[in-house]
Amino acid sequence: MKSWQAPVEVKVIAGLLVGLPVAWALLDLIPVLSAGASLAIYRMPALALLLGGVVTTGLVLKMGSARIGGLVVAVVFALLHAFLLLGAELWFNKLFSGLSFAGYGYAFVLLNSMPLKRHLLGANA
C-alpha cells in the first residue's frame, strides 16, 4: 500500500480533526452505558466527525477550499469545547473538553502554516 505523501503538519491536522470526535464518542459511552442516557448524545460527535472527515478528504485531494473549511470547523468546535469546559460538572468531561479545545486550537494554527499552504498550492505558496 502506498503511503500518503504529505508533510507531517497535514497528517497531524487530519489526525486531530478525525481523532478528537472519535475520542469524544468513546467518552460518551460512559453515560450511555452507566446512566442509560439517550443515543441523542452522539449528535455532536457525529457532526464533528463528518465535518472533520470532509476537511481531511479535501486535504488528501489537495483542494484549496479544505483549508478555509478546516479553519471554520476548528473555530466552531474549539468554541463548543470551551463552553462545554465551563458547563461540565464531571472532572473527566472538563479534562477532555480542555484537551479538545487545545487540539482544535492547534489544528487552527497548523491550518495557517506554510507546509500546509505548500501542500495545497504547490510552488505558488
PDB file of C-alpha atoms in Angstrom:
ATOM      1  CA  MET A   1       0.000   0.000   0.000  1.00  0.00           C
ATOM      2  CA  LYS A   2       1.356   3.387  -0.976  1.00  0.00           C
ATOM      3  CA  SER A   3       1.632   5.859   1.870  1.00  0.00           C
ATOM      4  CA  TRP A   4       0.167   9.330   1.771  1.00  0.00           C
ATOM      5  CA  GLN A   5       2.877  11.786   0.711  1.00  0.00           C
ATOM      6  CA  ALA A   6       2.218  14.901   2.765  1.00  0.00           C
ATOM      7  CA  PRO A   7       4.052  17.000   5.337  1.00  0.00           C
ATOM      8  CA  VAL A   8       3.762  15.956   8.970  1.00  0.00           C
ATOM      9  CA  GLU A   9       1.680  19.045   9.748  1.00  0.00           C
ATOM     10  CA  VAL A  10      -1.017  17.949   7.304  1.00  0.00           C
ATOM     11  CA  LYS A  11      -1.119  14.463   8.815  1.00  0.00           C
ATOM     12  CA  VAL A  12      -1.414  15.932  12.318  1.00  0.00           C
ATOM     13  CA  ILE A  13      -4.351  18.110  11.216  1.00  0.00           C
ATOM     14  CA  ALA A  14      -6.062  15.070   9.712  1.00  0.00           C
ATOM     15  CA  GLY A  15      -5.456  13.086  12.889  1.00  0.00           C
ATOM     16  CA  LEU A  16      -6.850  15.830  15.102  1.00  0.00           C
ATOM     17  CA  LEU A  17      -9.947  16.521  13.016  1.00  0.00           C
ATOM     18  CA  VAL A  18     -10.850  12.824  12.898  1.00  0.00           C
ATOM     19  CA  GLY A  19      -9.409  11.604  16.197  1.00  0.00           C
ATOM     20  CA  LEU A  20     -10.968  14.152  18.542  1.00  0.00           C
ATOM     21  CA  PRO A  21     -14.574  13.313  17.553  1.00  0.00           C
ATOM     22  CA  VAL A  22     -13.844   9.585  17.837  1.00  0.00           C
ATOM     23  CA  ALA A  23     -12.448  10.116  21.342  1.00  0.00           C
ATOM     24  CA  TRP A  24     -15.496  12.258  22.168  1.00  0.00           C
ATOM     25  CA  ALA A  25     -17.817   9.454  21.050  1.00  0.00           C
ATOM     26  CA  LEU A  26     -15.893   6.949  23.170  1.00  0.00           C
ATOM     27  CA  LEU A  27     -16.162   9.264  26.180  1.00  0.00           C
ATOM     28  CA  ASP A  28     -19.915   9.466  25.605  1.00  0.00           C
ATOM     29  CA  LEU A  29     -20.116   5.703  26.123  1.00  0.00           C
ATOM     30  CA  ILE A  30     -19.837   6.309  29.881  1.00  0.00           C
ATOM     31  CA  PRO A  31     -23.242   7.998  30.352  1.00  0.00           C
ATOM     32  CA  VAL A  32     -24.897   5.746  27.779  1.00  0.00           C
ATOM     33  CA  LEU A  33     -23.761   2.519  29.432  1.00  0.00           C
ATOM     34  CA  SER A  34     -23.923   3.589  33.074  1.00  0.00           C
ATOM     35  CA  ALA A  35     -26.833   6.015  33.318  1.00  0.00           C
ATOM     36  CA  GLY A  36     -28.856   4.820  30.358  1.00  0.00           C
ATOM     37  CA  ALA A  37     -28.644   8.127  28.515  1.00  0.00           C
ATOM     38  CA  SER A  38     -30.230   8.527  25.114  1.00  0.00           C
ATOM     39  CA  LEU A  39     -28.263   7.934  21.943  1.00  0.00           C
ATOM     40  CA  ALA A  40     -29.007  11.551  21.005  1.00  0.00           C
ATOM     41  CA  ILE A  41     -25.819  12.333  22.927  1.00  0.00           C
ATOM     42  CA  TYR A  42     -23.904  11.243  19.805  1.00  0.00           C
ATOM     43  CA  ARG A  43     -25.252  14.008  17.539  1.00  0.00           C
ATOM     44  CA  MET A  44     -22.436  16.485  18.098  1.00  0.00           C
ATOM     45  CA  PRO A  45     -19.560  13.962  17.929  1.00  0.00           C
ATOM     46  CA  ALA A  46     -21.082  12.564  14.736  1.00  0.00           C
ATOM     47  CA  LEU A  47     -21.327  16.046  13.227  1.00  0.00           C
ATOM     48  CA  ALA A  48     -17.734  16.795  14.249  1.00  0.00           C
ATOM     49  CA  LEU A  49     -16.574  13.505  12.707  1.00  0.00           C
ATOM     50  CA  LEU A  50     -18.493  14.176   9.494  1.00  0.00           C
ATOM     51  CA  LEU A  51     -17.135  17.703   9.078  1.00  0.00           C
ATOM     52  CA  GLY A  52     -13.612  16.638  10.081  1.00  0.00           C
ATOM     53  CA  GLY A  53     -13.777  13.802   7.563  1.00  0.00           C
ATOM     54  CA  VAL A  54     -14.840  16.182   4.797  1.00  0.00           C
ATOM     55  CA  VAL A  55     -11.938  18.530   5.583  1.00  0.00           C
ATOM     56  CA  THR A  56      -9.490  15.626   5.770  1.00  0.00           C
ATOM     57  CA  THR A  57     -10.711  14.327   2.413  1.00  0.00           C
ATOM     58  CA  GLY A  58     -10.181  17.798   0.960  1.00  0.00           C
ATOM     59  CA  LEU A  59      -6.641  17.848   2.335  1.00  0.00           C
ATOM     60  CA  VAL A  60      -5.898  14.447   0.816  1.00  0.00           C
ATOM     61  CA  LEU A  61      -7.255  15.589  -2.560  1.00  0.00           C
ATOM     62  CA  LYS A  62      -5.361  18.910  -2.255  1.00  0.00           C
ATOM     63  CA  MET A  63      -8.443  21.086  -2.532  1.00  0.00           C
ATOM     64  CA  GLY A  64      -7.764  24.719  -1.632  1.00  0.00           C
ATOM     65  CA  SER A  65     -11.163  25.162  -0.005  1.00  0.00           C
ATOM     66  CA  ALA A  66     -10.298  22.477   2.563  1.00  0.00           C
ATOM     67  CA  ARG A  67      -8.111  24.978   4.401  1.00  0.00           C
ATOM     68  CA  ILE A  68     -10.926  27.501   4.827  1.00  0.00           C
ATOM     69  CA  GLY A  69     -13.373  24.758   5.781  1.00  0.00           C
ATOM     70  CA  GLY A  70     -10.879  23.404   8.287  1.00  0.00           C
ATOM     71  CA  LEU A  71     -10.455  26.833   9.849  1.00  0.00           C
ATOM     72  CA  VAL A  72     -14.220  27.139  10.287  1.00  0.00           C
ATOM     73  CA  VAL A  73     -14.543  23.630  11.738  1.00  0.00           C
ATOM     74  CA  ALA A  74     -11.643  24.223  14.130  1.00  0.00           C
ATOM     75  CA  VAL A  75     -13.063  27.523  15.399  1.00  0.00           C
ATOM     76  CA  VAL A  76     -16.617  26.230  15.829  1.00  0.00           C
ATOM     77  CA  PHE A  77     -15.645  23.087  17.717  1.00  0.00           C
ATOM     78  CA  ALA A  78     -12.974  24.851  19.771  1.00  0.00           C
ATOM     79  CA  LEU A  79     -15.626  27.314  20.958  1.00  0.00           C
ATOM     80  CA  LEU A  80     -18.054  24.463  21.612  1.00  0.00           C
ATOM     81  CA  HIS A  81     -15.492  22.674  23.767  1.00  0.00           C
ATOM     82  CA  ALA A  82     -14.693  25.915  25.595  1.00  0.00           C
ATOM     83  CA  PHE A  83     -18.367  26.231  26.547  1.00  0.00           C
ATOM     84  CA  LEU A  84     -18.546  22.541  27.445  1.00  0.00           C
ATOM     85  CA  LEU A  85     -15.496  23.040  29.656  1.00  0.00           C
ATOM     86  CA  LEU A  86     -17.271  25.821  31.516  1.00  0.00           C
ATOM     87  CA  GLY A  87     -20.511  23.887  31.902  1.00  0.00           C
ATOM     88  CA  ALA A  88     -19.239  20.392  32.698  1.00  0.00           C
ATOM     89  CA  GLU A  89     -19.622  19.000  36.182  1.00  0.00           C
ATOM     90  CA  LEU A  90     -17.570  15.819  35.954  1.00  0.00           C
ATOM     91  CA  TRP A  91     -13.795  16.173  36.079  1.00  0.00           C
ATOM     92  CA  PHE A  92     -13.141  13.863  33.134  1.00  0.00           C
ATOM     93  CA  ASN A  93     -15.519  15.870  30.948  1.00  0.00           C
ATOM     94  CA  LYS A  94     -13.702  19.054  31.951  1.00  0.00           C
ATOM     95  CA  LEU A  95     -10.342  17.447  31.196  1.00  0.00           C
ATOM     96  CA  PHE A  96     -11.474  16.146  27.811  1.00  0.00           C
ATOM     97  CA  SER A  97     -13.072  19.461  26.818  1.00  0.00           C
ATOM     98  CA  GLY A  98      -9.911  21.354  27.761  1.00  0.00           C
ATOM     99  CA  LEU A  99      -7.736  18.991  25.755  1.00  0.00           C
ATOM    100  CA  SER A 100     -10.132  19.125  22.798  1.00  0.00           C
ATOM    101  CA  PHE A 101     -10.128  22.919  22.939  1.00  0.00           C
ATOM    102  CA  ALA A 102      -6.332  22.835  22.801  1.00  0.00           C
ATOM    103  CA  GLY A 103      -6.385  20.252  19.990  1.00  0.00           C
ATOM    104  CA  TYR A 104      -8.721  22.273  17.806  1.00  0.00           C
ATOM    105  CA  GLY A 105      -6.679  25.389  18.550  1.00  0.00           C
ATOM    106  CA  TYR A 106      -3.528  23.581  17.455  1.00  0.00           C
ATOM    107  CA  ALA A 107      -5.281  22.393  14.285  1.00  0.00           C
ATOM    108  CA  PHE A 108      -6.233  26.030  13.594  1.00  0.00           C
ATOM    109  CA  VAL A 109      -2.604  27.089  13.930  1.00  0.00           C
ATOM    110  CA  LEU A 110      -1.401  24.270  11.673  1.00  0.00           C
ATOM    111  CA  LEU A 111      -4.007  25.155   9.055  1.00  0.00           C
ATOM    112  CA  ASN A 112      -2.261  28.537   8.772  1.00  0.00           C
ATOM    113  CA  SER A 113       1.222  27.040   8.459  1.00  0.00           C
ATOM    114  CA  MET A 114       3.388  27.287   5.365  1.00  0.00           C
ATOM    115  CA  PRO A 115       3.815  23.484   4.921  1.00  0.00           C
ATOM    116  CA  LEU A 116       0.049  23.150   4.547  1.00  0.00           C
ATOM    117  CA  LYS A 117      -0.094  26.018   2.069  1.00  0.00           C
ATOM    118  CA  ARG A 118       2.718  24.413   0.060  1.00  0.00           C
ATOM    119  CA  HIS A 119       0.887  21.086   0.173  1.00  0.00           C
ATOM    120  CA  LEU A 120      -2.287  22.647  -1.228  1.00  0.00           C
ATOM    121  CA  LEU A 121      -0.871  25.248  -3.598  1.00  0.00           C
ATOM    122  CA  GLY A 122       2.474  23.769  -4.575  1.00  0.00           C
ATOM    123  CA  ALA A 123       5.131  26.242  -5.730  1.00  0.00           C
ATOM    124  CA  ASN A 124       2.608  29.106  -5.808  1.00  0.00           C
ATOM    125  CA  ALA A 125       2.532  29.353  -1.997  1.00  0.00           C
TER     126      ALA A 125
END
